[in-house]
mmCIF file of N, CA and C in Angstrom:
data_model
loop_
_atom_site.group_PDB
_atom_site.id
_atom_site.type_symbol
_atom_site.label_atom_id
_atom_site.label_comp_id
_atom_site.label_asym_id
_atom_site.label_seq_id
_atom_site.Cartn_x
_atom_site.Cartn_y
_atom_site.Cartn_z
ATOM 1 N N GLN A 1084 -11.860 -2.471 -6.600
ATOM 2 C CA GLN A 1084 -9.893 -2.350 -7.167
ATOM 3 C C GLN A 1084 -9.560 -2.722 -8.103
ATOM 4 N N VAL A 1085 -8.749 -1.598 -7.762
ATOM 5 C CA VAL A 1085 -8.253 -1.680 -9.123
ATOM 6 C C VAL A 1085 -6.304 -2.938 -9.256
ATOM 7 N N GLN A 1086 -6.325 -3.535 -9.953
ATOM 8 C CA GLN A 1086 -5.151 -4.065 -9.610
ATOM 9 C C GLN A 1086 -4.122 -3.432 -10.886
ATOM 10 N N LEU A 1087 -2.370 -3.318 -10.257
ATOM 11 C CA LEU A 1087 -1.508 -3.009 -10.726
ATOM 12 C C LEU A 1087 -0.273 -3.552 -11.239
ATOM 13 N N VAL A 1088 -0.035 -3.931 -12.371
ATOM 14 C CA VAL A 1088 1.832 -4.741 -12.381
ATOM 15 C C VAL A 1088 2.194 -3.587 -13.221
ATOM 16 N N GLU A 1089 3.695 -3.243 -12.763
ATOM 17 C CA GLU A 1089 4.548 -2.316 -12.678
ATOM 18 C C GLU A 1089 5.641 -3.217 -13.655
ATOM 19 N N SER A 1090 6.856 -3.092 -14.469
ATOM 20 C CA SER A 1090 7.614 -3.471 -16.032
ATOM 21 C C SER A 1090 7.783 -2.295 -15.999
ATOM 22 N N GLY A 1091 9.285 -3.086 -16.615
ATOM 23 C CA GLY A 1091 10.486 -1.996 -17.004
ATOM 24 C C GLY A 1091 11.441 -0.609 -16.371
ATOM 25 N N GLY A 1092 11.733 -1.811 -15.195
ATOM 26 C CA GLY A 1092 12.831 -1.541 -14.615
ATOM 27 C C GLY A 1092 13.946 -1.886 -15.117
ATOM 28 N N GLY A 1093 14.734 -1.720 -14.017
ATOM 29 C CA GLY A 1093 16.541 -2.649 -14.780
ATOM 30 C C GLY A 1093 17.710 -1.765 -14.769
ATOM 31 N N LEU A 1094 18.873 -1.893 -14.761
ATOM 32 C CA LEU A 1094 19.143 -1.583 -14.205
ATOM 33 C C LEU A 1094 20.513 -0.053 -15.345
ATOM 34 N N VAL A 1095 20.326 0.552 -14.824
ATOM 35 C CA VAL A 1095 20.981 1.924 -16.124
ATOM 36 C C VAL A 1095 22.202 2.273 -15.361
ATOM 37 N N GLN A 1096 22.795 3.017 -16.708
ATOM 38 C CA GLN A 1096 24.670 4.048 -16.358
ATOM 39 C C GLN A 1096 23.497 5.328 -15.587
ATOM 40 N N ALA A 1097 24.326 6.063 -14.213
ATOM 41 C CA ALA A 1097 23.888 7.765 -14.021
ATOM 42 C C ALA A 1097 24.188 8.113 -15.450
ATOM 43 N N GLY A 1098 23.033 9.147 -15.803
ATOM 44 C CA GLY A 1098 22.769 9.703 -16.956
ATOM 45 C C GLY A 1098 22.446 9.305 -17.916
ATOM 46 N N GLY A 1099 21.171 7.930 -18.266
ATOM 47 C CA GLY A 1099 20.881 7.537 -19.072
ATOM 48 C C GLY A 1099 19.551 7.159 -18.228
ATOM 49 N N SER A 1100 18.368 7.466 -19.327
ATOM 50 C CA SER A 1100 17.054 6.388 -18.942
ATOM 51 C C SER A 1100 15.733 5.695 -18.842
ATOM 52 N N LEU A 1101 15.344 5.010 -17.986
ATOM 53 C CA LEU A 1101 14.238 3.996 -18.296
ATOM 54 C C LEU A 1101 12.965 4.734 -18.460
ATOM 55 N N ARG A 1102 11.816 4.076 -18.861
ATOM 56 C CA ARG A 1102 10.353 4.239 -19.087
ATOM 57 C C ARG A 1102 10.067 2.787 -17.940
ATOM 58 N N LEU A 1103 9.050 3.360 -17.275
ATOM 59 C CA LEU A 1103 8.424 2.735 -16.689
ATOM 60 C C LEU A 1103 7.074 2.626 -17.072
ATOM 61 N N SER A 1104 5.700 1.297 -16.577
ATOM 62 C CA SER A 1104 4.948 1.376 -17.077
ATOM 63 C C SER A 1104 4.525 0.708 -16.035
ATOM 64 N N CYS A 1105 2.541 0.987 -15.564
ATOM 65 C CA CYS A 1105 2.165 0.623 -14.741
ATOM 66 C C CYS A 1105 0.652 0.187 -15.457
ATOM 67 N N ALA A 1106 0.352 -0.550 -15.739
ATOM 68 C CA ALA A 1106 -0.795 -1.764 -16.136
ATOM 69 C C ALA A 1106 -1.778 -1.873 -15.684
ATOM 70 N N ALA A 1107 -3.455 -1.332 -15.363
ATOM 71 C CA ALA A 1107 -4.711 -1.567 -14.967
ATOM 72 C C ALA A 1107 -5.458 -2.557 -15.377
ATOM 73 N N SER A 1108 -5.781 -3.578 -14.106
ATOM 74 C CA SER A 1108 -6.502 -3.799 -14.762
ATOM 75 C C SER A 1108 -7.844 -3.491 -13.612
ATOM 76 N N GLY A 1109 -9.713 -3.996 -13.641
ATOM 77 C CA GLY A 1109 -10.217 -4.701 -12.718
ATOM 78 C C GLY A 1109 -11.399 -2.855 -12.809
ATOM 79 N N ARG A 1110 -11.706 -1.642 -12.004
ATOM 80 C CA ARG A 1110 -12.010 -1.191 -12.164
ATOM 81 C C ARG A 1110 -12.220 0.275 -13.137
ATOM 82 N N THR A 1111 -13.191 0.890 -13.370
ATOM 83 C CA THR A 1111 -12.432 1.658 -14.734
ATOM 84 C C THR A 1111 -11.414 2.395 -14.712
ATOM 85 N N PHE A 1112 -10.183 3.089 -15.778
ATOM 86 C CA PHE A 1112 -8.933 3.074 -15.073
ATOM 87 C C PHE A 1112 -8.745 5.161 -14.480
ATOM 88 N N SER A 1113 -10.421 4.601 -15.562
ATOM 89 C CA SER A 1113 -10.088 7.282 -15.259
ATOM 90 C C SER A 1113 -11.198 7.179 -14.399
ATOM 91 N N ARG A 1114 -11.589 6.201 -14.031
ATOM 92 C CA ARG A 1114 -11.851 6.579 -12.488
ATOM 93 C C ARG A 1114 -10.739 7.109 -10.635
ATOM 94 N N TYR A 1115 -9.853 7.137 -11.424
ATOM 95 C CA TYR A 1115 -8.667 6.984 -10.389
ATOM 96 C C TYR A 1115 -7.688 8.000 -11.073
ATOM 97 N N ALA A 1116 -7.505 8.798 -10.412
ATOM 98 C CA ALA A 1116 -6.419 9.150 -9.996
ATOM 99 C C ALA A 1116 -4.743 8.234 -10.164
ATOM 100 N N MET A 1117 -3.436 8.690 -10.538
ATOM 101 C CA MET A 1117 -2.613 7.625 -10.579
ATOM 102 C C MET A 1117 -1.101 8.263 -10.255
ATOM 103 N N GLY A 1118 -0.280 7.774 -8.590
ATOM 104 C CA GLY A 1118 1.146 8.580 -8.290
ATOM 105 C C GLY A 1118 2.325 6.896 -8.636
ATOM 106 N N TRP A 1119 3.477 7.512 -8.514
ATOM 107 C CA TRP A 1119 4.403 6.442 -8.306
ATOM 108 C C TRP A 1119 4.865 7.280 -7.129
ATOM 109 N N PHE A 1120 5.514 6.192 -6.575
ATOM 110 C CA PHE A 1120 6.193 6.286 -5.157
ATOM 111 C C PHE A 1120 7.610 5.709 -5.195
ATOM 112 N N ARG A 1121 8.398 5.740 -4.473
ATOM 113 C CA ARG A 1121 10.199 4.267 -4.183
ATOM 114 C C ARG A 1121 9.605 4.265 -2.863
ATOM 115 N N ARG A 1122 10.694 3.902 -2.922
ATOM 116 C CA ARG A 1122 12.010 2.779 -1.553
ATOM 117 C C ARG A 1122 13.077 2.562 -1.792
ATOM 118 N N ALA A 1123 13.827 3.463 -0.913
ATOM 119 C CA ALA A 1123 15.530 3.077 -1.878
ATOM 120 C C ALA A 1123 15.837 2.628 -0.483
ATOM 121 N N PRO A 1124 17.262 1.964 -0.937
ATOM 122 C CA PRO A 1124 17.197 0.802 0.681
ATOM 123 C C PRO A 1124 17.172 1.676 2.235
ATOM 124 N N GLY A 1125 17.210 0.438 2.645
ATOM 125 C CA GLY A 1125 16.660 1.889 3.963
ATOM 126 C C GLY A 1125 16.243 2.730 4.310
ATOM 127 N N LYS A 1126 15.487 3.267 3.785
ATOM 128 C CA LYS A 1126 14.554 4.663 3.572
ATOM 129 C C LYS A 1126 13.522 4.391 3.738
ATOM 130 N N GLU A 1127 12.320 5.130 4.231
ATOM 131 C CA GLU A 1127 11.023 4.878 3.372
ATOM 132 C C GLU A 1127 10.953 5.616 2.793
ATOM 133 N N ARG A 1128 8.837 5.316 1.688
ATOM 134 C CA ARG A 1128 8.543 4.845 0.599
ATOM 135 C C ARG A 1128 8.405 6.399 0.522
ATOM 136 N N GLU A 1129 8.236 6.965 -0.175
ATOM 137 C CA GLU A 1129 8.165 8.345 -0.576
ATOM 138 C C GLU A 1129 7.599 8.553 -1.701
ATOM 139 N N PHE A 1130 6.926 9.683 -2.473
ATOM 140 C CA PHE A 1130 6.573 9.647 -3.220
ATOM 141 C C PHE A 1130 7.525 10.849 -4.773
ATOM 142 N N VAL A 1131 7.286 10.227 -5.424
ATOM 143 C CA VAL A 1131 7.117 10.824 -6.619
ATOM 144 C C VAL A 1131 6.837 11.382 -7.850
ATOM 145 N N ALA A 1132 5.734 11.135 -7.983
ATOM 146 C CA ALA A 1132 4.477 11.961 -9.437
ATOM 147 C C ALA A 1132 3.535 11.342 -9.259
ATOM 148 N N HIS A 1133 2.871 12.359 -9.862
ATOM 149 C CA HIS A 1133 1.254 11.775 -9.431
ATOM 150 C C HIS A 1133 0.391 12.498 -11.053
ATOM 151 N N ILE A 1134 -0.753 11.876 -11.251
ATOM 152 C CA ILE A 1134 -1.295 12.599 -12.257
ATOM 153 C C ILE A 1134 -2.816 12.054 -11.983
ATOM 154 N N SER A 1135 -3.634 13.245 -12.296
ATOM 155 C CA SER A 1135 -4.610 13.448 -12.119
ATOM 156 C C SER A 1135 -5.493 12.708 -12.798
ATOM 157 N N TRP A 1136 -7.436 12.534 -12.873
ATOM 158 C CA TRP A 1136 -7.574 10.682 -13.992
ATOM 159 C C TRP A 1136 -7.449 11.045 -15.321
ATOM 160 N N ASN A 1137 -7.462 12.565 -15.810
ATOM 161 C CA ASN A 1137 -7.131 13.044 -17.688
ATOM 162 C C ASN A 1137 -6.170 13.198 -17.348
ATOM 163 N N GLY A 1138 -5.582 13.359 -16.867
ATOM 164 C CA GLY A 1138 -3.633 13.820 -17.098
ATOM 165 C C GLY A 1138 -3.886 15.523 -17.447
ATOM 166 N N GLY A 1139 -4.818 15.790 -16.765
ATOM 167 C CA GLY A 1139 -4.502 17.248 -16.996
ATOM 168 C C GLY A 1139 -4.100 18.308 -16.076
ATOM 169 N N SER A 1140 -3.642 16.978 -14.995
ATOM 170 C CA SER A 1140 -2.339 18.381 -13.481
ATOM 171 C C SER A 1140 -2.005 16.637 -13.606
ATOM 172 N N THR A 1141 -0.328 17.441 -13.131
ATOM 173 C CA THR A 1141 0.646 16.601 -12.734
ATOM 174 C C THR A 1141 1.736 17.050 -12.051
ATOM 175 N N TYR A 1142 1.796 16.409 -10.461
ATOM 176 C CA TYR A 1142 3.109 17.132 -9.551
ATOM 177 C C TYR A 1142 4.076 15.591 -9.677
ATOM 178 N N TYR A 1143 5.441 16.350 -9.255
ATOM 179 C CA TYR A 1143 6.222 15.897 -8.882
ATOM 180 C C TYR A 1143 7.330 16.584 -7.600
ATOM 181 N N ALA A 1144 7.269 14.611 -7.367
ATOM 182 C CA ALA A 1144 8.992 15.691 -5.682
ATOM 183 C C ALA A 1144 9.572 16.582 -6.831
ATOM 184 N N ASP A 1145 9.515 17.236 -5.404
ATOM 185 C CA ASP A 1145 11.312 18.440 -6.033
ATOM 186 C C ASP A 1145 12.605 17.551 -6.694
ATOM 187 N N SER A 1146 12.823 16.341 -6.311
ATOM 188 C CA SER A 1146 14.275 15.447 -5.895
ATOM 189 C C SER A 1146 13.733 14.751 -7.808
ATOM 190 N N VAL A 1147 12.612 14.996 -8.166
ATOM 191 C CA VAL A 1147 12.478 14.819 -10.114
ATOM 192 C C VAL A 1147 12.138 15.905 -10.874
ATOM 193 N N LYS A 1148 11.748 16.280 -10.218
ATOM 194 C CA LYS A 1148 11.238 17.424 -11.237
ATOM 195 C C LYS A 1148 12.314 18.168 -13.213
ATOM 196 N N GLY A 1149 12.106 18.367 -13.490
ATOM 197 C CA GLY A 1149 12.069 18.326 -15.012
ATOM 198 C C GLY A 1149 13.049 17.330 -15.398
ATOM 199 N N ARG A 1150 13.615 16.342 -15.161
ATOM 200 C CA ARG A 1150 14.551 14.476 -15.284
ATOM 201 C C ARG A 1150 13.085 13.582 -15.755
ATOM 202 N N PHE A 1151 12.321 13.840 -14.672
ATOM 203 C CA PHE A 1151 10.620 12.312 -14.955
ATOM 204 C C PHE A 1151 9.771 13.488 -15.012
ATOM 205 N N THR A 1152 9.053 12.294 -16.014
ATOM 206 C CA THR A 1152 7.560 12.803 -16.789
ATOM 207 C C THR A 1152 6.753 11.559 -16.755
ATOM 208 N N ILE A 1153 5.433 11.981 -15.226
ATOM 209 C CA ILE A 1153 4.304 11.124 -15.060
ATOM 210 C C ILE A 1153 3.015 11.433 -16.696
ATOM 211 N N SER A 1154 2.579 9.822 -17.342
ATOM 212 C CA SER A 1154 1.689 10.420 -18.556
ATOM 213 C C SER A 1154 0.945 9.306 -18.002
ATOM 214 N N ARG A 1155 0.153 9.471 -18.619
ATOM 215 C CA ARG A 1155 -1.290 8.016 -18.570
ATOM 216 C C ARG A 1155 -1.426 8.050 -19.935
ATOM 217 N N ASP A 1156 -2.591 6.141 -20.296
ATOM 218 C CA ASP A 1156 -2.567 6.232 -21.255
ATOM 219 C C ASP A 1156 -4.279 5.773 -21.112
ATOM 220 N N ASN A 1157 -5.358 6.556 -21.087
ATOM 221 C CA ASN A 1157 -6.843 6.197 -20.424
ATOM 222 C C ASN A 1157 -6.636 4.859 -21.255
ATOM 223 N N ALA A 1158 -6.748 4.755 -22.809
ATOM 224 C CA ALA A 1158 -7.830 3.250 -23.303
ATOM 225 C C ALA A 1158 -6.861 2.884 -23.345
ATOM 226 N N LYS A 1159 -5.235 2.620 -22.623
ATOM 227 C CA LYS A 1159 -4.314 1.441 -22.721
ATOM 228 C C LYS A 1159 -4.991 0.665 -20.922
ATOM 229 N N ASN A 1160 -5.278 1.669 -20.435
ATOM 230 C CA ASN A 1160 -5.237 1.276 -18.824
ATOM 231 C C ASN A 1160 -4.007 1.533 -18.534
ATOM 232 N N THR A 1161 -3.033 2.404 -18.623
ATOM 233 C CA THR A 1161 -1.386 2.799 -18.518
ATOM 234 C C THR A 1161 -1.237 3.851 -17.797
ATOM 235 N N VAL A 1162 -0.745 4.118 -16.514
ATOM 236 C CA VAL A 1162 0.445 5.384 -16.422
ATOM 237 C C VAL A 1162 1.970 4.588 -16.802
ATOM 238 N N TYR A 1163 2.782 5.852 -17.342
ATOM 239 C CA TYR A 1163 4.209 5.479 -17.634
ATOM 240 C C TYR A 1163 4.974 7.194 -15.984
ATOM 241 N N LEU A 1164 6.473 6.008 -16.475
ATOM 242 C CA LEU A 1164 7.039 6.865 -15.559
ATOM 243 C C LEU A 1164 7.956 7.483 -16.735
ATOM 244 N N GLN A 1165 8.365 8.175 -17.420
ATOM 245 C CA GLN A 1165 9.634 8.690 -18.220
ATOM 246 C C GLN A 1165 10.647 9.333 -17.699
ATOM 247 N N MET A 1166 12.130 8.334 -16.909
ATOM 248 C CA MET A 1166 12.763 8.782 -16.027
ATOM 249 C C MET A 1166 14.079 8.762 -17.157
ATOM 250 N N ASN A 1167 14.764 10.519 -17.313
ATOM 251 C CA ASN A 1167 16.139 11.111 -17.903
ATOM 252 C C ASN A 1167 16.705 11.258 -16.866
ATOM 253 N N PHE A 1168 18.012 11.163 -16.841
ATOM 254 C CA PHE A 1168 18.979 12.256 -16.443
ATOM 255 C C PHE A 1168 19.383 11.205 -14.917
ATOM 256 N N LEU A 1169 18.792 9.692 -14.932
ATOM 257 C CA LEU A 1169 18.901 9.179 -13.670
ATOM 258 C C LEU A 1169 20.062 9.327 -12.752
ATOM 259 N N LYS A 1170 20.497 9.333 -11.753
ATOM 260 C CA LYS A 1170 20.779 9.486 -10.744
ATOM 261 C C LYS A 1170 21.246 9.077 -10.333
ATOM 262 N N PRO A 1171 22.467 7.688 -9.468
ATOM 263 C CA PRO A 1171 22.266 6.381 -8.237
ATOM 264 C C PRO A 1171 21.965 7.131 -7.526
ATOM 265 N N GLU A 1172 21.619 8.026 -6.532
ATOM 266 C CA GLU A 1172 20.104 8.293 -5.586
ATOM 267 C C GLU A 1172 18.305 8.001 -5.952
ATOM 268 N N ASP A 1173 18.434 8.057 -7.258
ATOM 269 C CA ASP A 1173 17.193 7.578 -8.039
ATOM 270 C C ASP A 1173 17.055 5.781 -7.151
ATOM 271 N N THR A 1174 18.486 5.197 -7.007
ATOM 272 C CA THR A 1174 18.130 3.229 -7.096
ATOM 273 C C THR A 1174 16.859 3.485 -5.992
ATOM 274 N N ALA A 1175 15.743 2.559 -6.363
ATOM 275 C CA ALA A 1175 14.540 2.046 -5.766
ATOM 276 C C ALA A 1175 14.607 1.209 -5.703
ATOM 277 N N VAL A 1176 13.109 0.632 -5.039
ATOM 278 C CA VAL A 1176 11.887 -0.216 -5.855
ATOM 279 C C VAL A 1176 10.680 0.992 -5.784
ATOM 280 N N TYR A 1177 10.234 0.794 -7.571
ATOM 281 C CA TYR A 1177 9.481 1.564 -7.589
ATOM 282 C C TYR A 1177 7.737 1.207 -7.846
ATOM 283 N N TYR A 1178 6.829 2.123 -7.448
ATOM 284 C CA TYR A 1178 5.527 1.222 -7.091
ATOM 285 C C TYR A 1178 4.353 2.167 -7.774
ATOM 286 N N CYS A 1179 3.407 1.796 -8.549
ATOM 287 C CA CYS A 1179 2.571 2.586 -8.933
ATOM 288 C C CYS A 1179 1.062 1.918 -7.974
ATOM 289 N N ALA A 1180 0.663 3.659 -7.895
ATOM 290 C CA ALA A 1180 -0.262 2.922 -7.055
ATOM 291 C C ALA A 1180 -1.438 4.100 -7.695
ATOM 292 N N ALA A 1181 -3.155 3.547 -6.719
ATOM 293 C CA ALA A 1181 -4.687 3.904 -7.304
ATOM 294 C C ALA A 1181 -4.706 5.011 -6.267
ATOM 295 N N ALA A 1182 -5.539 6.218 -6.743
ATOM 296 C CA ALA A 1182 -6.308 6.997 -5.556
ATOM 297 C C ALA A 1182 -8.078 7.311 -6.598
ATOM 298 N N PRO A 1183 -8.940 7.234 -5.818
ATOM 299 C CA PRO A 1183 -10.160 6.955 -5.995
ATOM 300 C C PRO A 1183 -9.999 8.545 -6.461
ATOM 301 N N ARG A 1184 -10.971 8.631 -7.753
ATOM 302 C CA ARG A 1184 -11.052 10.292 -8.181
ATOM 303 C C ARG A 1184 -12.085 10.888 -7.301
ATOM 304 N N GLY A 1185 -11.605 12.515 -6.703
ATOM 305 C CA GLY A 1185 -11.797 13.149 -6.335
ATOM 306 C C GLY A 1185 -11.699 13.343 -4.978
ATOM 307 N N SER A 1186 -10.494 11.742 -4.531
ATOM 308 C CA SER A 1186 -9.707 11.933 -3.385
ATOM 309 C C SER A 1186 -9.090 13.013 -2.918
ATOM 310 N N ALA A 1187 -9.096 14.249 -2.196
ATOM 311 C CA ALA A 1187 -8.004 15.039 -1.619
ATOM 312 C C ALA A 1187 -7.745 14.855 0.085
ATOM 313 N N PRO A 1188 -6.553 15.069 0.157
ATOM 314 C CA PRO A 1188 -5.349 14.962 -1.161
ATOM 315 C C PRO A 1188 -5.644 12.605 -1.206
ATOM 316 N N PRO A 1189 -5.425 12.841 -2.046
ATOM 317 C CA PRO A 1189 -4.871 11.772 -3.280
ATOM 318 C C PRO A 1189 -4.666 10.083 -1.969
ATOM 319 N N ASN A 1190 -5.828 9.493 -2.139
ATOM 320 C CA ASN A 1190 -6.387 7.930 -0.770
ATOM 321 C C ASN A 1190 -5.964 7.086 -1.651
ATOM 322 N N PHE A 1191 -4.448 6.596 -2.239
ATOM 323 C CA PHE A 1191 -3.934 5.605 -3.085
ATOM 324 C C PHE A 1191 -3.402 4.771 -2.004
ATOM 325 N N GLY A 1192 -5.186 3.834 -2.621
ATOM 326 C CA GLY A 1192 -5.510 2.323 -1.762
ATOM 327 C C GLY A 1192 -5.225 1.529 -3.238
ATOM 328 N N SER A 1193 -4.605 1.534 -3.806
ATOM 329 C CA SER A 1193 -4.636 0.128 -4.476
ATOM 330 C C SER A 1193 -3.155 0.279 -4.866
ATOM 331 N N TRP A 1194 -1.952 -1.084 -4.680
ATOM 332 C CA TRP A 1194 -0.790 -1.100 -4.714
ATOM 333 C C TRP A 1194 -0.553 -1.605 -5.720
ATOM 334 N N GLY A 1195 0.949 -1.630 -6.688
ATOM 335 C CA GLY A 1195 1.348 -2.609 -7.528
ATOM 336 C C GLY A 1195 2.191 -3.740 -6.776
ATOM 337 N N GLN A 1196 3.422 -4.325 -6.858
ATOM 338 C CA GLN A 1196 4.656 -4.862 -6.422
ATOM 339 C C GLN A 1196 5.649 -4.466 -6.434
ATOM 340 N N GLY A 1197 5.867 -3.301 -7.511
ATOM 341 C CA GLY A 1197 6.792 -2.554 -7.571
ATOM 342 C C GLY A 1197 7.824 -3.307 -9.165
ATOM 343 N N THR A 1198 9.073 -2.370 -9.272
ATOM 344 C CA THR A 1198 10.212 -3.058 -10.227
ATOM 345 C C THR A 1198 11.336 -2.288 -9.723
ATOM 346 N N GLN A 1199 12.155 -2.444 -9.964
ATOM 347 C CA GLN A 1199 13.194 -2.560 -8.983
ATOM 348 C C GLN A 1199 14.404 -1.540 -10.443
ATOM 349 N N VAL A 1200 15.195 -0.840 -9.736
ATOM 350 C CA VAL A 1200 15.581 0.658 -10.922
ATOM 351 C C VAL A 1200 16.430 0.640 -10.108
ATOM 352 N N THR A 1201 17.731 0.566 -10.844
ATOM 353 C CA THR A 1201 19.426 0.538 -10.185
ATOM 354 C C THR A 1201 20.168 1.146 -11.347
ATOM 355 N N VAL A 1202 20.690 2.491 -10.549
ATOM 356 C CA VAL A 1202 21.674 3.209 -11.525
ATOM 357 C C VAL A 1202 22.760 2.984 -11.270
ATOM 358 N N SER A 1203 23.686 2.488 -11.532
ATOM 359 C CA SER A 1203 24.869 2.903 -11.753
ATOM 360 C C SER A 1203 26.395 4.448 -11.538
ATOM 361 N N SER A 1204 26.973 4.265 -10.630
ATOM 362 C CA SER A 1204 27.381 5.423 -11.221
ATOM 363 C C SER A 1204 28.588 5.043 -12.158
#
């Protein structure tokens, strides 16, 4: 498995931006597709974005499309989530996850501990 550590969360005003990072260690990072998920208070965990092992394909939840951008740097073993035009409803704990390359649908079996994002109105 791969070990994942998120960072970059915090408190931001509506309309602001944050960039989350997720550093991976352990197995070869490029063997994994990566995803971001979030869990808002009182809600189920939901998918946010997903990027293929080489960064060639990206997928987004409709709620974040056009505002969030997922990217990765395989040389740094890191995946990012750039979040712009943040809204109060984006408030959640954000988790990164790894899925073995080629699993379809992606089997996200490794998870980070999460980082809190709070957007004030």
